[in-house]
Amino acid sequence: MAMRVENGRLHQEPIMVRKKRTGPGSSGETSGEASGASGQGSQRAERQHGGGRSWVPQQGGRGGGQHQGRGGHYQGRGGPGPHHQGGGPPEYHPREYQGRGGPCPRGGMPQPYYGGHRGGSAERNVPPGPSRTVPELHQAPYVQYQAPLVSPSPSGPGSSSQPVAEVSAGQVQQQFQQLAIRGQTSTSQDIQVAPASSKSVRFPLRPGKGTYGDRCIVKANHFFAELPDKDLHQYDVSITPEVASRGVNRAVMGELVKLYRQSHLGGRLPAYDGRKSLYTAGPLPFASRTFEINLQDEEDSLGGGQGRQRRERVFRVVIKFAARADLHHLAMFLAGRQADAPQEALQVLDIVLRELPTARYSPVGRSFYSPNLGRRQQLGEGLESWRGFYQSIRPTQMGLSLNIDMSSTAFFEPLPVIDFVAQLLNRDISVRPLSDSDRVKIKKALRGVKVEVTHRGNMRRKYRISGLTSQATRELSFPVDDRGTVKTVVQYFLETYGFSIQHTTLPCLQVGNQQRPNYLPMEVCKIVEGQRYSKRLNEKQITALLKVTCQRPQERELDILQTVHHNAYYEDPYAQEFGIRIDERLAAVEARVLPPPRLKYHDSGREKDVLPRVGQWNMMNKKMVNGARVSNWACINFSRNVQDSAARVFSHELAIMCQISGMDFALEPVLPPVTSRPEHVERALKARYQDAMNILRPQGRELDLLIVILPDNNGSLYGDLKRICETDLGLVSQCCLTKHVFKMSKQYLANVALKINVKVGGRNTVLVDALTRRIPLVSDRPTIIFGADVTHPHPGEDSSPSIAAVVASQDWPEVTKYAGLVSAQAHRQELIQDLFKVWQDPQRRPVTGGMIKELLISFKRATGQKPQRIIFYRLLSLHGHIYFIMILKILTVFNFRDGVSEGQFYQVLLYELDAIRKACASLEPNYQPPVTFVVVQKRHHTRLFANNHNDQRTVDRSGNILPGTVVDSKICHPTEFDFYLCSHAGIQGTSRPAHYHVLWDENKFTADELQTLTNNLCYTYARCTRSVSIVPPAYYAHLAAFRARFYMEPDTSDSGSMASAATSRGPPPGGARSSRAAGNVAVRPLPALKENVKRVMFYC
């Protein structure tokens, strides 16, 4: 993967690779950022005896699941109060905040509220009772479902989280074909016949457009594309000999069109995808024809007046008619009269509009880059940034839309290799010989890079670097003839080219293959221009790239308009050939600005609630709604610039701020702060913990919190510290950088106090509407809200596992506390493998488990009620060309859903919703709460701009659209339930709205209900007093997945193929096994999180 920056934010550019599906790893837990902590429940192995199911973990299963603060629910400062009626959370002050449901003892199961009226709305179609039989996947819940048993793989040891994913692709497809899916428009609760394939699944239709909020007009970087009136034909292309390079294929086809367009192609100008498909606006004069094309080899080219001719390669090209692309069905789809998007027609139009930019610029994924599209910017270590633009055509409510956005990415500077190496090592390479580590760094940076030779005048032959020689240039020799005559490289270059090599102590570049290597001295080679850097950037390079690409909204809008004008689609010969016309004006879109929610704080503060202004507020005169208690804490300092006295003052000021903010926080630590060296982190942490426990243990007390001071540049120290504290010592910790210790600003201390409070089990704020039971489809019955994400290894880490994380709310009706679970799974696997699992225990009994089941049990233990509604926010950070495991042979389609293909949406829905169904069914025979499944996307290219940048009423201080701006018309899907929501205020650059797409909705949300719920939840994010850009459960899942990487143990194999995994879920103790990742490589379990850490939001 390569790094790419848009709008001042860093992204990974994907690489198309197809891999086998493999089983997941075991699981553990995570967090992110330099001050985090939150909870993951432990695996509870529920044993099924004769098909029995239970909400209560078996004795001997792994640890306990009450995701509350230490000592249960936090009641605020007034001590414990009575429970809410309906089994809800504790009572708040004043006492009017009572639940509106009927009375129900905490230990019992309340009767669910079915039907009824909400705010005058019509009665909803909600299942009347629990005694019904239902299939695995359907629109009406509460039916009996028998979870299928998946046996462990017989080959080798089983997994510590033996997954359902270990089944064969055929078994998985058979399971999916058994899903009973009710039509979206049907109101019947009858069970439908299962679809034969994913094509039978229909995503929910839009339930009308939203009306809530203040109406306004915004502009979007979408440009209307007029649908052509042409007869589109597709032809299969076969080029022999086959080459992997699309560039060579395009050169062959370009030569063919130049030679035969008028004589053999009927004057047609075809569009070519660079692989196997050719498209024309009308038929060619033949059904099948073979051509021979001679192409000169650019890597053996002679320039100027050199006498030799270029070497020619002969290609045989077969063009054969394949199909017609139906534009009538596309028009029907855009008009909303057809459910399925005709992907072939969309693909043709996209390829047509990419033909000219592909010839002009350097294509990277769906973007195009050039040094002429903006100023180059040096990034350091031989890299530079190029400006470019993203382009994609997509179906929308306004018709076809061309989405254009600005982008930047890193390229190699076209430097002499000697200069590149000097920049890479940041020193004069002629002063001293290269060390072994220098050689490794150079080889890693240059492998695969194309260079051209400079010692032969105009003859600029190109080579691709395969490695470095182990010997210096002066020591290298080779045979020059069949008689065994040997010459040194230095002698050969002097005699043959009259070139005297100066840097004889440096190694040579090795080009060609290993069997017949060629040696080129570094000083005769120059890096060829236009090669994208596809490895991971370092922090300085990332900072430089962000600085270049961060644009204010007005500047970005102007650049986009200039790009469209520069591309001159009206003059594009391919667009003209196919009859495509592009409007050069930004789309004007109707939008609404949703009001912010009122937030509840503790009654002991001067301000008991607050209405945020422009997406933000502060803690002045407010106290946390549930301040946690920290009676015993310690401080350890790893920064040599911070004296013990400074550490003592800082930690004391932080304790005071925690008190001011509403926590019951002891002002003095158990022991005075102590300073230690970063390289002794493990020894220092364990020693200090033991010293504290020697004092506390006799009193029956525990250490509640560890405050840690870190150097500003701390390398792996932060990750090591989190791993030791959370998986070994059972401590939550708060890390603070040295620069903040010296500044000690009140704002910083207040923000840290927010993090500490949720890490030790408190709540910072709660929606007033949650306490007064006024949130539609959440407050009426116990509702659990999930968030889920998968993070993948950095570019260049070819074997590390991907990390999946799932969080779930543990309080109702507040929906503020979230417990989190993590799991490692196969490299680059996007589907979450550990949602539901079945394995055999040592007594050969079927055992079920997984993340969903564990979090459902945890919710029941924390609230006394089982969830009667599930809302699942799934963060997808995919681009169209990314590693994606094919679970079904679903149509592999083009990406017209903001970078995620339709096939990927189907895979995520079918696989993960099926796991949710099975997890519920494993708890009770009749337990199937209705599910709403929403995909959340941030990695897309839609930007929204104010209609008038000078109207201060319509923009925030950064010039961005106001927080709460929602769009569900014109640029959204023609028929399906999706919307863009900019829920946050901009800080710098151009705000990116989140895109929410509903893939399944048994709760029957209206547009206003789901949009308002999502926007309001964005104000409950625990780590700051600002609304955030994506819904918090999805955000928390991302933090948890990021944290889990710190738990991964160092690689011990030579090849780097033994990856580590996240931990703590899987078969019961006594049968610890490892799962199989790609290439039959075991995914190693991580150390388990301690039980007291799991119960809190340690990842914040």
mmCIF file of N, CA and C in Angstrom, residues 1029-1079:
data_model
loop_
_atom_site.group_PDB
_atom_site.id
_atom_site.type_symbol
_atom_site.label_atom_id
_atom_site.label_comp_id
_atom_site.label_asym_id
_atom_site.label_seq_id
_atom_site.Cartn_x
_atom_site.Cartn_y
_atom_site.Cartn_z
ATOM 1 N N SER A 1029 -16.471 13.458 13.812
ATOM 2 C CA SER A 1029 -16.838 13.325 12.401
ATOM 3 C C SER A 1029 -17.523 12.013 12.068
ATOM 4 N N ILE A 1030 -17.353 10.981 12.881
ATOM 5 C CA ILE A 1030 -18.063 9.724 12.668
ATOM 6 C C ILE A 1030 -18.709 9.299 13.978
ATOM 7 N N VAL A 1031 -19.731 8.489 13.881
ATOM 8 C CA VAL A 1031 -20.504 8.100 15.051
ATOM 9 C C VAL A 1031 -19.585 7.402 16.066
ATOM 10 N N PRO A 1032 -19.648 7.778 17.368
ATOM 11 C CA PRO A 1032 -18.669 7.297 18.349
ATOM 12 C C PRO A 1032 -18.461 5.787 18.421
ATOM 13 N N PRO A 1033 -19.505 4.923 18.359
ATOM 14 C CA PRO A 1033 -19.188 3.495 18.423
ATOM 15 C C PRO A 1033 -18.234 3.046 17.311
ATOM 16 N N ALA A 1034 -18.384 3.591 16.125
ATOM 17 C CA ALA A 1034 -17.446 3.260 15.046
ATOM 18 C C ALA A 1034 -16.067 3.839 15.345
ATOM 19 N N TYR A 1035 -16.042 5.045 15.894
ATOM 20 C CA TYR A 1035 -14.773 5.687 16.259
ATOM 21 C C TYR A 1035 -14.063 4.871 17.336
ATOM 22 N N TYR A 1036 -14.803 4.452 18.372
ATOM 23 C CA TYR A 1036 -14.199 3.653 19.436
ATOM 24 C C TYR A 1036 -13.641 2.334 18.899
ATOM 25 N N ALA A 1037 -14.369 1.706 17.975
ATOM 26 C CA ALA A 1037 -13.878 0.452 17.392
ATOM 27 C C ALA A 1037 -12.562 0.681 16.668
ATOM 28 N N HIS A 1038 -12.456 1.814 15.991
ATOM 29 C CA HIS A 1038 -11.202 2.132 15.305
ATOM 30 C C HIS A 1038 -10.061 2.311 16.310
ATOM 31 N N LEU A 1039 -10.328 3.009 17.416
ATOM 32 C CA LEU A 1039 -9.300 3.172 18.455
ATOM 33 C C LEU A 1039 -8.900 1.834 19.053
ATOM 34 N N ALA A 1040 -9.880 0.981 19.287
ATOM 35 C CA ALA A 1040 -9.586 -0.324 19.891
ATOM 36 C C ALA A 1040 -8.734 -1.174 18.957
ATOM 37 N N ALA A 1041 -9.061 -1.171 17.678
ATOM 38 C CA ALA A 1041 -8.278 -1.959 16.722
ATOM 39 C C ALA A 1041 -6.855 -1.421 16.625
ATOM 40 N N PHE A 1042 -6.721 -0.111 16.678
ATOM 41 C CA PHE A 1042 -5.388 0.490 16.628
ATOM 42 C C PHE A 1042 -4.571 0.105 17.855
ATOM 43 N N ARG A 1043 -5.199 0.115 19.028
ATOM 44 C CA ARG A 1043 -4.479 -0.228 20.255
ATOM 45 C C ARG A 1043 -3.958 -1.658 20.231
ATOM 46 N N ALA A 1044 -4.717 -2.565 19.616
ATOM 47 C CA ALA A 1044 -4.351 -3.989 19.655
ATOM 48 C C ALA A 1044 -2.996 -4.243 19.021
ATOM 49 N N ARG A 1045 -2.569 -3.387 18.103
ATOM 50 C CA ARG A 1045 -1.262 -3.607 17.464
ATOM 51 C C ARG A 1045 -0.126 -3.486 18.466
ATOM 52 N N PHE A 1046 -0.323 -2.748 19.546
ATOM 53 C CA PHE A 1046 0.720 -2.641 20.563
ATOM 54 C C PHE A 1046 0.883 -3.942 21.328
ATOM 55 N N TYR A 1047 -0.117 -4.804 21.293
ATOM 56 C CA TYR A 1047 -0.031 -6.059 22.037
ATOM 57 C C TYR A 1047 0.697 -7.146 21.246
ATOM 58 N N MET A 1048 0.965 -6.887 19.981
ATOM 59 C CA MET A 1048 1.573 -7.922 19.143
ATOM 60 C C MET A 1048 3.021 -8.139 19.544
ATOM 61 N N GLU A 1049 3.365 -9.395 19.720
ATOM 62 C CA GLU A 1049 4.716 -9.728 20.162
ATOM 63 C C GLU A 1049 5.681 -9.654 18.996
ATOM 64 N N PRO A 1050 6.970 -9.415 19.272
ATOM 65 C CA PRO A 1050 7.944 -9.300 18.184
ATOM 66 C C PRO A 1050 7.997 -10.574 17.360
ATOM 67 N N ASP A 1051 8.290 -10.377 16.081
ATOM 68 C CA ASP A 1051 8.402 -11.500 15.148
ATOM 69 C C ASP A 1051 9.652 -12.304 15.477
ATOM 70 N N THR A 1052 9.511 -13.624 15.513
ATOM 71 C CA THR A 1052 10.660 -14.462 15.857
ATOM 72 C C THR A 1052 11.141 -15.311 14.684
ATOM 73 N N SER A 1053 10.436 -15.266 13.575
ATOM 74 C CA SER A 1053 10.847 -16.103 12.448
ATOM 75 C C SER A 1053 11.739 -15.309 11.502
ATOM 76 N N ASP A 1054 12.571 -16.004 10.735
ATOM 77 C CA ASP A 1054 13.469 -15.338 9.796
ATOM 78 C C ASP A 1054 12.700 -14.654 8.677
ATOM 79 N N SER A 1055 11.632 -15.293 8.233
ATOM 80 C CA SER A 1055 10.909 -14.768 7.089
ATOM 81 C C SER A 1055 9.879 -13.727 7.471
ATOM 82 N N GLY A 1056 9.616 -13.604 8.750
ATOM 83 C CA GLY A 1056 8.590 -12.659 9.173
ATOM 84 C C GLY A 1056 7.193 -13.157 8.930
ATOM 85 N N SER A 1057 7.039 -14.468 8.783
ATOM 86 C CA SER A 1057 5.721 -14.987 8.444
ATOM 87 C C SER A 1057 4.883 -15.328 9.669
ATOM 88 N N MET A 1058 5.518 -15.463 10.810
ATOM 89 C CA MET A 1058 4.741 -15.765 12.019
ATOM 90 C C MET A 1058 4.248 -14.463 12.607
ATOM 91 N N ALA A 1059 2.976 -14.182 12.394
ATOM 92 C CA ALA A 1059 2.408 -12.929 12.885
ATOM 93 C C ALA A 1059 1.761 -13.157 14.233
ATOM 94 N N SER A 1060 1.570 -12.082 14.939
ATOM 95 C CA SER A 1060 0.883 -12.208 16.218
ATOM 96 C C SER A 1060 -0.545 -11.752 16.098
ATOM 97 N N ALA A 1061 -1.327 -12.134 17.078
ATOM 98 C CA ALA A 1061 -2.760 -11.885 17.002
ATOM 99 C C ALA A 1061 -3.253 -11.355 18.319
ATOM 100 N N ALA A 1062 -4.488 -10.924 18.309
ATOM 101 C CA ALA A 1062 -5.078 -10.495 19.549
ATOM 102 C C ALA A 1062 -5.684 -11.677 20.256
ATOM 103 N N THR A 1063 -5.983 -11.529 21.481
ATOM 104 C CA THR A 1063 -6.003 -12.673 22.363
ATOM 105 C C THR A 1063 -7.271 -13.081 23.051
ATOM 106 N N SER A 1064 -7.431 -13.473 23.999
ATOM 107 C CA SER A 1064 -8.369 -13.721 25.064
ATOM 108 C C SER A 1064 -9.717 -14.290 24.707
ATOM 109 N N ARG A 1065 -10.033 -14.578 23.446
ATOM 110 C CA ARG A 1065 -11.261 -15.297 23.190
ATOM 111 C C ARG A 1065 -10.926 -16.579 22.488
ATOM 112 N N GLY A 1066 -11.701 -17.603 22.686
ATOM 113 C CA GLY A 1066 -11.433 -18.861 22.026
ATOM 114 C C GLY A 1066 -11.933 -19.988 22.860
ATOM 115 N N PRO A 1067 -11.519 -21.199 22.569
ATOM 116 C CA PRO A 1067 -11.973 -22.346 23.329
ATOM 117 C C PRO A 1067 -11.606 -22.205 24.792
ATOM 118 N N PRO A 1068 -12.296 -22.927 25.659
ATOM 119 C CA PRO A 1068 -12.024 -22.837 27.088
ATOM 120 C C PRO A 1068 -10.585 -23.171 27.413
ATOM 121 N N PRO A 1069 -10.104 -22.715 28.569
ATOM 122 C CA PRO A 1069 -8.720 -22.975 28.954
ATOM 123 C C PRO A 1069 -8.393 -24.455 28.903
ATOM 124 N N GLY A 1070 -7.162 -24.712 28.560
ATOM 125 C CA GLY A 1070 -6.723 -26.093 28.452
ATOM 126 C C GLY A 1070 -6.552 -26.523 27.021
ATOM 127 N N GLY A 1071 -7.097 -25.756 26.089
ATOM 128 C CA GLY A 1071 -6.964 -26.103 24.692
ATOM 129 C C GLY A 1071 -6.513 -24.936 23.865
ATOM 130 N N ALA A 1072 -5.528 -24.191 24.345
ATOM 131 C CA ALA A 1072 -5.060 -23.024 23.604
ATOM 132 C C ALA A 1072 -4.484 -23.462 22.277
ATOM 133 N N ARG A 1073 -5.044 -22.926 21.198
ATOM 134 C CA ARG A 1073 -4.578 -23.296 19.870
ATOM 135 C C ARG A 1073 -4.366 -22.038 19.046
ATOM 136 N N SER A 1074 -3.861 -22.227 17.864
ATOM 137 C CA SER A 1074 -3.622 -21.067 17.008
ATOM 138 C C SER A 1074 -4.405 -21.223 15.727
ATOM 139 N N SER A 1075 -4.886 -20.097 15.218
ATOM 140 C CA SER A 1075 -5.634 -20.158 13.959
ATOM 141 C C SER A 1075 -4.676 -20.063 12.797
ATOM 142 N N ARG A 1076 -5.196 -20.335 11.625
ATOM 143 C CA ARG A 1076 -4.361 -20.339 10.432
ATOM 144 C C ARG A 1076 -4.606 -19.089 9.613
ATOM 145 N N ALA A 1077 -3.558 -18.404 9.309
ATOM 146 C CA ALA A 1077 -3.674 -17.221 8.464
ATOM 147 C C ALA A 1077 -3.299 -17.597 7.040
ATOM 148 N N ALA A 1078 -3.102 -16.565 6.217
ATOM 149 C CA ALA A 1078 -2.804 -16.812 4.814
ATOM 150 C C ALA A 1078 -1.541 -17.651 4.687
ATOM 151 N N GLY A 1079 -1.531 -18.540 3.718
ATOM 152 C CA GLY A 1079 -0.384 -19.385 3.503
ATOM 153 C C GLY A 1079 -0.205 -20.420 4.585
#
